[in-house]
């Protein structure tokens, strides 16, 4: 029997090493191979795909197109489970203020910058942008809970580093929220796509649990 594979897309941007190591860690128990690849055919052949991203979204979109991997990612998004991480999540939407630039248009909505200038947190300190650090994420939003949250408590802490956040056009595509000067989408999903603004690979056991659930998810 052919072993199942997860392709971590290497288009020249993203925290590939930490993402791939986290996915490999949970994949060993699931008998799944993990491949970090810049080869479009490998992405097309994989059973599941992880799309990381880090840095400036316009640069990430340009690099994805220049790498020749954009069509393979779009094919994956239409045909198999896909997990977007950080800027890899933001790229799934229609457009971003960062650039500005167009996204992949897979989930309706836009990416906007935190506008927290002059505002104070509960302890009297100023909000800093980018948000860097641990923040609770809530997935009990009054509608069906996404299966990737299985075994993860509502309000578990995850690690964020970002100045921009996703604002999906439809509330049903927001499957996890955090608060930083107001509620924002920390996780989005549509059909076979799931994505997080936070870094599961930097979020200890609860982050590994998300990747583990992704490996067994059958949307």
PDB file of C-alpha atoms in Angstrom, residues 4-203:
ATOM      1  CA  UNK A   4       0.301   8.827   2.372  1.00  0.00           C
ATOM      2  CA  UNK A   5       2.274  12.024   1.917  1.00  0.00           C
ATOM      3  CA  UNK A   6       2.063  15.618   3.114  1.00  0.00           C
ATOM      4  CA  UNK A   7       3.757  18.262   0.978  1.00  0.00           C
ATOM      5  CA  UNK A   8       5.048  21.382   2.738  1.00  0.00           C
ATOM      6  CA  UNK A   9       5.223  23.956  -0.049  1.00  0.00           C
ATOM      7  CA  UNK A  10       8.652  25.581  -0.466  1.00  0.00           C
ATOM      8  CA  UNK A  11       8.217  28.664  -2.652  1.00  0.00           C
ATOM      9  CA  UNK A  12      11.125  30.562  -1.123  1.00  0.00           C
ATOM     10  CA  UNK A  13       9.259  32.099   1.807  1.00  0.00           C
ATOM     11  CA  UNK A  14       8.134  30.799   5.142  1.00  0.00           C
ATOM     12  CA  UNK A  15       9.297  29.104   8.299  1.00  0.00           C
ATOM     13  CA  UNK A  16       9.751  25.791   6.524  1.00  0.00           C
ATOM     14  CA  UNK A  17      12.053  24.105   9.004  1.00  0.00           C
ATOM     15  CA  UNK A  18       9.890  24.564  12.090  1.00  0.00           C
ATOM     16  CA  UNK A  19       6.669  23.755  10.224  1.00  0.00           C
ATOM     17  CA  UNK A  20       8.074  20.616   8.619  1.00  0.00           C
ATOM     18  CA  UNK A  21       9.614  19.410  11.882  1.00  0.00           C
ATOM     19  CA  UNK A  22       6.303  19.807  13.710  1.00  0.00           C
ATOM     20  CA  UNK A  23       4.374  17.980  10.989  1.00  0.00           C
ATOM     21  CA  UNK A  24       7.034  15.258  10.839  1.00  0.00           C
ATOM     22  CA  UNK A  25       6.811  14.844  14.601  1.00  0.00           C
ATOM     23  CA  UNK A  26       3.117  13.961  14.494  1.00  0.00           C
ATOM     24  CA  UNK A  27       3.319  12.158  11.128  1.00  0.00           C
ATOM     25  CA  UNK A  28       5.593   9.435  12.493  1.00  0.00           C
ATOM     26  CA  UNK A  29       2.771   8.043  14.597  1.00  0.00           C
ATOM     27  CA  UNK A  30       0.354   8.288  11.675  1.00  0.00           C
ATOM     28  CA  UNK A  31       2.650   6.461   9.214  1.00  0.00           C
ATOM     29  CA  UNK A  32       2.699   9.485   6.903  1.00  0.00           C
ATOM     30  CA  UNK A  33       5.640  10.852   4.916  1.00  0.00           C
ATOM     31  CA  UNK A  34       6.367  14.591   4.989  1.00  0.00           C
ATOM     32  CA  UNK A  35       8.094  16.229   2.038  1.00  0.00           C
ATOM     33  CA  UNK A  36       9.345  19.818   1.898  1.00  0.00           C
ATOM     34  CA  UNK A  37       9.195  20.521  -1.807  1.00  0.00           C
ATOM     35  CA  UNK A  38       9.534  23.179  -4.499  1.00  0.00           C
ATOM     36  CA  UNK A  39       8.402  20.669  -7.142  1.00  0.00           C
ATOM     37  CA  UNK A  40       4.884  21.297  -8.456  1.00  0.00           C
ATOM     38  CA  UNK A  41       4.351  17.626  -9.312  1.00  0.00           C
ATOM     39  CA  UNK A  42       5.114  16.632  -5.724  1.00  0.00           C
ATOM     40  CA  UNK A  43       2.417  19.048  -4.534  1.00  0.00           C
ATOM     41  CA  UNK A  44      -0.033  17.625  -7.080  1.00  0.00           C
ATOM     42  CA  UNK A  45       0.775  14.045  -6.026  1.00  0.00           C
ATOM     43  CA  UNK A  46       0.610  14.632  -2.252  1.00  0.00           C
ATOM     44  CA  UNK A  47      -2.425  13.560  -0.243  1.00  0.00           C
ATOM     45  CA  UNK A  48      -2.334  16.729   1.880  1.00  0.00           C
ATOM     46  CA  UNK A  49      -0.644  20.106   1.566  1.00  0.00           C
ATOM     47  CA  UNK A  50       0.675  22.647   4.071  1.00  0.00           C
ATOM     48  CA  UNK A  51       1.149  26.224   2.845  1.00  0.00           C
ATOM     49  CA  UNK A  52       3.396  28.212   5.203  1.00  0.00           C
ATOM     50  CA  UNK A  53       4.203  31.889   4.868  1.00  0.00           C
ATOM     51  CA  UNK A  54       6.265  34.500   6.638  1.00  0.00           C
ATOM     52  CA  UNK A  55       7.122  38.131   5.958  1.00  0.00           C
ATOM     53  CA  UNK A  56       5.486  40.543   3.529  1.00  0.00           C
ATOM     54  CA  UNK A  57       2.390  39.141   1.799  1.00  0.00           C
ATOM     55  CA  UNK A  58       3.088  40.830  -1.537  1.00  0.00           C
ATOM     56  CA  UNK A  59       6.533  39.213  -1.574  1.00  0.00           C
ATOM     57  CA  UNK A  60       5.007  35.828  -0.722  1.00  0.00           C
ATOM     58  CA  UNK A  61       2.468  36.105  -3.549  1.00  0.00           C
ATOM     59  CA  UNK A  62       5.178  37.139  -6.010  1.00  0.00           C
ATOM     60  CA  UNK A  63       7.443  34.289  -4.937  1.00  0.00           C
ATOM     61  CA  UNK A  64       4.622  31.751  -5.175  1.00  0.00           C
ATOM     62  CA  UNK A  65       3.926  32.835  -8.750  1.00  0.00           C
ATOM     63  CA  UNK A  66       7.618  32.973  -9.703  1.00  0.00           C
ATOM     64  CA  UNK A  67       8.259  29.505  -8.250  1.00  0.00           C
ATOM     65  CA  UNK A  68       5.772  27.869 -10.609  1.00  0.00           C
ATOM     66  CA  UNK A  69       3.873  26.441  -7.647  1.00  0.00           C
ATOM     67  CA  UNK A  70       0.788  28.672  -7.714  1.00  0.00           C
ATOM     68  CA  UNK A  71      -1.280  26.426  -9.986  1.00  0.00           C
ATOM     69  CA  UNK A  72      -0.343  23.351  -7.952  1.00  0.00           C
ATOM     70  CA  UNK A  73      -1.458  25.077  -4.737  1.00  0.00           C
ATOM     71  CA  UNK A  74      -4.744  26.117  -6.368  1.00  0.00           C
ATOM     72  CA  UNK A  75      -5.278  22.536  -7.543  1.00  0.00           C
ATOM     73  CA  UNK A  76      -4.568  21.255  -4.029  1.00  0.00           C
ATOM     74  CA  UNK A  77      -6.997  23.765  -2.524  1.00  0.00           C
ATOM     75  CA  UNK A  78      -9.724  22.414  -4.813  1.00  0.00           C
ATOM     76  CA  UNK A  79      -9.016  18.729  -4.340  1.00  0.00           C
ATOM     77  CA  UNK A  80      -7.365  17.797  -1.027  1.00  0.00           C
ATOM     78  CA  UNK A  81      -6.927  18.935   2.583  1.00  0.00           C
ATOM     79  CA  UNK A  82      -4.838  22.111   2.741  1.00  0.00           C
ATOM     80  CA  UNK A  83      -3.504  23.832   5.870  1.00  0.00           C
ATOM     81  CA  UNK A  84      -2.375  27.472   5.626  1.00  0.00           C
ATOM     82  CA  UNK A  85      -0.103  28.988   8.285  1.00  0.00           C
ATOM     83  CA  UNK A  86       0.394  32.690   9.128  1.00  0.00           C
ATOM     84  CA  UNK A  87       0.894  34.562   5.819  1.00  0.00           C
ATOM     85  CA  UNK A  88      -0.063  31.256   4.197  1.00  0.00           C
ATOM     86  CA  UNK A  89      -3.480  31.871   5.749  1.00  0.00           C
ATOM     87  CA  UNK A  90      -3.659  35.484   4.578  1.00  0.00           C
ATOM     88  CA  UNK A  91      -2.804  34.449   1.010  1.00  0.00           C
ATOM     89  CA  UNK A  92      -6.019  32.434   0.835  1.00  0.00           C
ATOM     90  CA  UNK A  93      -8.215  35.550   0.868  1.00  0.00           C
ATOM     91  CA  UNK A  94      -9.076  37.941  -1.970  1.00  0.00           C
ATOM     92  CA  UNK A  95      -6.741  40.811  -1.150  1.00  0.00           C
ATOM     93  CA  UNK A  96      -4.501  42.406   1.465  1.00  0.00           C
ATOM     94  CA  UNK A  97      -3.761  45.957   2.530  1.00  0.00           C
ATOM     95  CA  UNK A  98      -0.145  44.857   2.821  1.00  0.00           C
ATOM     96  CA  UNK A  99       1.262  45.897  -0.534  1.00  0.00           C
ATOM     97  CA  UNK A 100      -1.577  46.185  -1.362  1.00  0.00           C
ATOM     98  CA  UNK A 101      -1.775  42.872  -3.172  1.00  0.00           C
ATOM     99  CA  UNK A 102      -4.272  40.332  -4.425  1.00  0.00           C
ATOM    100  CA  UNK A 103      -4.480  36.949  -2.737  1.00  0.00           C
ATOM    101  CA  UNK A 104      -5.484  33.561  -4.104  1.00  0.00           C
ATOM    102  CA  UNK A 105      -9.212  34.250  -3.752  1.00  0.00           C
ATOM    103  CA  UNK A 106     -10.016  30.901  -2.150  1.00  0.00           C
ATOM    104  CA  UNK A 107     -11.920  32.337   0.818  1.00  0.00           C
ATOM    105  CA  UNK A 108     -13.853  35.604   0.322  1.00  0.00           C
ATOM    106  CA  UNK A 109     -12.486  38.464   2.396  1.00  0.00           C
ATOM    107  CA  UNK A 110      -9.556  40.770   2.961  1.00  0.00           C
ATOM    108  CA  UNK A 111      -6.469  41.157   5.112  1.00  0.00           C
ATOM    109  CA  UNK A 112      -6.209  44.361   7.139  1.00  0.00           C
ATOM    110  CA  UNK A 113      -3.669  45.939   9.476  1.00  0.00           C
ATOM    111  CA  UNK A 114      -4.167  46.326  13.205  1.00  0.00           C
ATOM    112  CA  UNK A 115      -5.060  49.950  13.899  1.00  0.00           C
ATOM    113  CA  UNK A 116      -4.324  50.299  17.589  1.00  0.00           C
ATOM    114  CA  UNK A 117      -2.340  53.538  17.743  1.00  0.00           C
ATOM    115  CA  UNK A 118      -2.806  55.301  21.090  1.00  0.00           C
ATOM    116  CA  UNK A 119      -4.925  52.531  22.574  1.00  0.00           C
ATOM    117  CA  UNK A 120      -4.109  50.970  25.928  1.00  0.00           C
ATOM    118  CA  UNK A 121      -4.435  47.411  27.145  1.00  0.00           C
ATOM    119  CA  UNK A 122      -6.157  46.485  30.405  1.00  0.00           C
ATOM    120  CA  UNK A 123      -2.848  46.754  32.297  1.00  0.00           C
ATOM    121  CA  UNK A 124      -2.283  50.308  31.011  1.00  0.00           C
ATOM    122  CA  UNK A 125       0.403  49.390  28.476  1.00  0.00           C
ATOM    123  CA  UNK A 126       0.131  50.343  24.846  1.00  0.00           C
ATOM    124  CA  UNK A 127      -0.859  47.825  22.226  1.00  0.00           C
ATOM    125  CA  UNK A 128       2.175  46.933  20.147  1.00  0.00           C
ATOM    126  CA  UNK A 129       2.086  46.072  16.464  1.00  0.00           C
ATOM    127  CA  UNK A 130       3.087  43.476  15.493  1.00  0.00           C
ATOM    128  CA  UNK A 131       1.335  41.360  18.064  1.00  0.00           C
ATOM    129  CA  UNK A 132       3.984  38.963  19.321  1.00  0.00           C
ATOM    130  CA  UNK A 133       3.307  36.275  21.882  1.00  0.00           C
ATOM    131  CA  UNK A 134       0.712  33.922  23.301  1.00  0.00           C
ATOM    132  CA  UNK A 135      -2.989  34.617  22.968  1.00  0.00           C
ATOM    133  CA  UNK A 136      -6.041  32.426  23.732  1.00  0.00           C
ATOM    134  CA  UNK A 137      -8.042  31.234  20.741  1.00  0.00           C
ATOM    135  CA  UNK A 138     -11.755  30.538  21.047  1.00  0.00           C
ATOM    136  CA  UNK A 139     -13.465  28.086  18.711  1.00  0.00           C
ATOM    137  CA  UNK A 140     -16.831  27.753  20.448  1.00  0.00           C
ATOM    138  CA  UNK A 141     -18.540  30.470  18.420  1.00  0.00           C
ATOM    139  CA  UNK A 142     -22.164  29.379  18.551  1.00  0.00           C
ATOM    140  CA  UNK A 143     -21.962  27.249  15.409  1.00  0.00           C
ATOM    141  CA  UNK A 144     -20.584  23.781  14.653  1.00  0.00           C
ATOM    142  CA  UNK A 145     -17.008  23.407  15.876  1.00  0.00           C
ATOM    143  CA  UNK A 146     -14.499  22.586  13.162  1.00  0.00           C
ATOM    144  CA  UNK A 147     -13.184  18.993  13.444  1.00  0.00           C
ATOM    145  CA  UNK A 148      -9.564  20.158  13.585  1.00  0.00           C
ATOM    146  CA  UNK A 149     -10.262  21.499  17.079  1.00  0.00           C
ATOM    147  CA  UNK A 150     -11.010  17.976  18.358  1.00  0.00           C
ATOM    148  CA  UNK A 151      -9.336  17.454  21.731  1.00  0.00           C
ATOM    149  CA  UNK A 152      -8.238  21.108  22.024  1.00  0.00           C
ATOM    150  CA  UNK A 153      -9.941  23.124  24.733  1.00  0.00           C
ATOM    151  CA  UNK A 154     -11.691  26.367  23.935  1.00  0.00           C
ATOM    152  CA  UNK A 155      -9.408  29.247  24.939  1.00  0.00           C
ATOM    153  CA  UNK A 156      -6.159  27.301  24.545  1.00  0.00           C
ATOM    154  CA  UNK A 157      -3.125  29.530  23.984  1.00  0.00           C
ATOM    155  CA  UNK A 158      -1.336  29.764  20.635  1.00  0.00           C
ATOM    156  CA  UNK A 159       1.677  31.782  19.494  1.00  0.00           C
ATOM    157  CA  UNK A 160       1.209  34.796  17.196  1.00  0.00           C
ATOM    158  CA  UNK A 161       3.551  37.111  15.283  1.00  0.00           C
ATOM    159  CA  UNK A 162       1.636  39.436  12.946  1.00  0.00           C
ATOM    160  CA  UNK A 163       0.684  43.003  12.060  1.00  0.00           C
ATOM    161  CA  UNK A 164      -2.164  42.068   9.697  1.00  0.00           C
ATOM    162  CA  UNK A 165      -5.138  39.773  10.173  1.00  0.00           C
ATOM    163  CA  UNK A 166      -7.819  38.131   8.029  1.00  0.00           C
ATOM    164  CA  UNK A 167     -11.306  39.568   7.825  1.00  0.00           C
ATOM    165  CA  UNK A 168     -13.421  36.949   6.018  1.00  0.00           C
ATOM    166  CA  UNK A 169     -16.504  38.231   4.226  1.00  0.00           C
ATOM    167  CA  UNK A 170     -18.717  35.555   5.768  1.00  0.00           C
ATOM    168  CA  UNK A 171     -18.753  34.824   9.504  1.00  0.00           C
ATOM    169  CA  UNK A 172     -19.151  31.090   8.892  1.00  0.00           C
ATOM    170  CA  UNK A 173     -15.602  30.976   7.481  1.00  0.00           C
ATOM    171  CA  UNK A 174     -14.177  32.160  10.819  1.00  0.00           C
ATOM    172  CA  UNK A 175     -13.647  29.044  12.954  1.00  0.00           C
ATOM    173  CA  UNK A 176     -11.436  30.535  15.674  1.00  0.00           C
ATOM    174  CA  UNK A 177     -11.158  33.978  17.238  1.00  0.00           C
ATOM    175  CA  UNK A 178      -8.589  35.787  19.364  1.00  0.00           C
ATOM    176  CA  UNK A 179      -8.653  39.249  20.904  1.00  0.00           C
ATOM    177  CA  UNK A 180      -6.083  41.979  20.402  1.00  0.00           C
ATOM    178  CA  UNK A 181      -7.796  45.325  20.711  1.00  0.00           C
ATOM    179  CA  UNK A 182     -10.930  43.555  19.505  1.00  0.00           C
ATOM    180  CA  UNK A 183     -11.908  40.151  18.217  1.00  0.00           C
ATOM    181  CA  UNK A 184     -10.282  38.978  14.985  1.00  0.00           C
ATOM    182  CA  UNK A 185     -10.176  35.772  12.954  1.00  0.00           C
ATOM    183  CA  UNK A 186      -7.391  33.551  14.254  1.00  0.00           C
ATOM    184  CA  UNK A 187      -8.485  30.538  12.176  1.00  0.00           C
ATOM    185  CA  UNK A 188     -10.493  30.318   8.980  1.00  0.00           C
ATOM    186  CA  UNK A 189     -11.864  27.383   7.027  1.00  0.00           C
ATOM    187  CA  UNK A 190     -13.877  26.514   3.951  1.00  0.00           C
ATOM    188  CA  UNK A 191     -14.586  23.007   2.655  1.00  0.00           C
ATOM    189  CA  UNK A 192     -11.199  21.194   2.555  1.00  0.00           C
ATOM    190  CA  UNK A 193      -9.183  24.284   3.583  1.00  0.00           C
ATOM    191  CA  UNK A 194      -8.173  25.167   7.153  1.00  0.00           C
ATOM    192  CA  UNK A 195      -5.758  27.931   8.097  1.00  0.00           C
ATOM    193  CA  UNK A 196      -4.435  29.725  11.167  1.00  0.00           C
ATOM    194  CA  UNK A 197      -2.958  33.171  11.769  1.00  0.00           C
ATOM    195  CA  UNK A 198      -0.969  31.779  14.685  1.00  0.00           C
ATOM    196  CA  UNK A 199       1.939  29.344  14.382  1.00  0.00           C
ATOM    197  CA  UNK A 200       0.908  25.805  15.431  1.00  0.00           C
ATOM    198  CA  UNK A 201       4.544  24.717  15.166  1.00  0.00           C
ATOM    199  CA  UNK A 202       5.454  27.236  17.894  1.00  0.00           C
ATOM    200  CA  UNK A 203       2.417  26.509  20.060  1.00  0.00           C
TER     201      UNK A 203
END
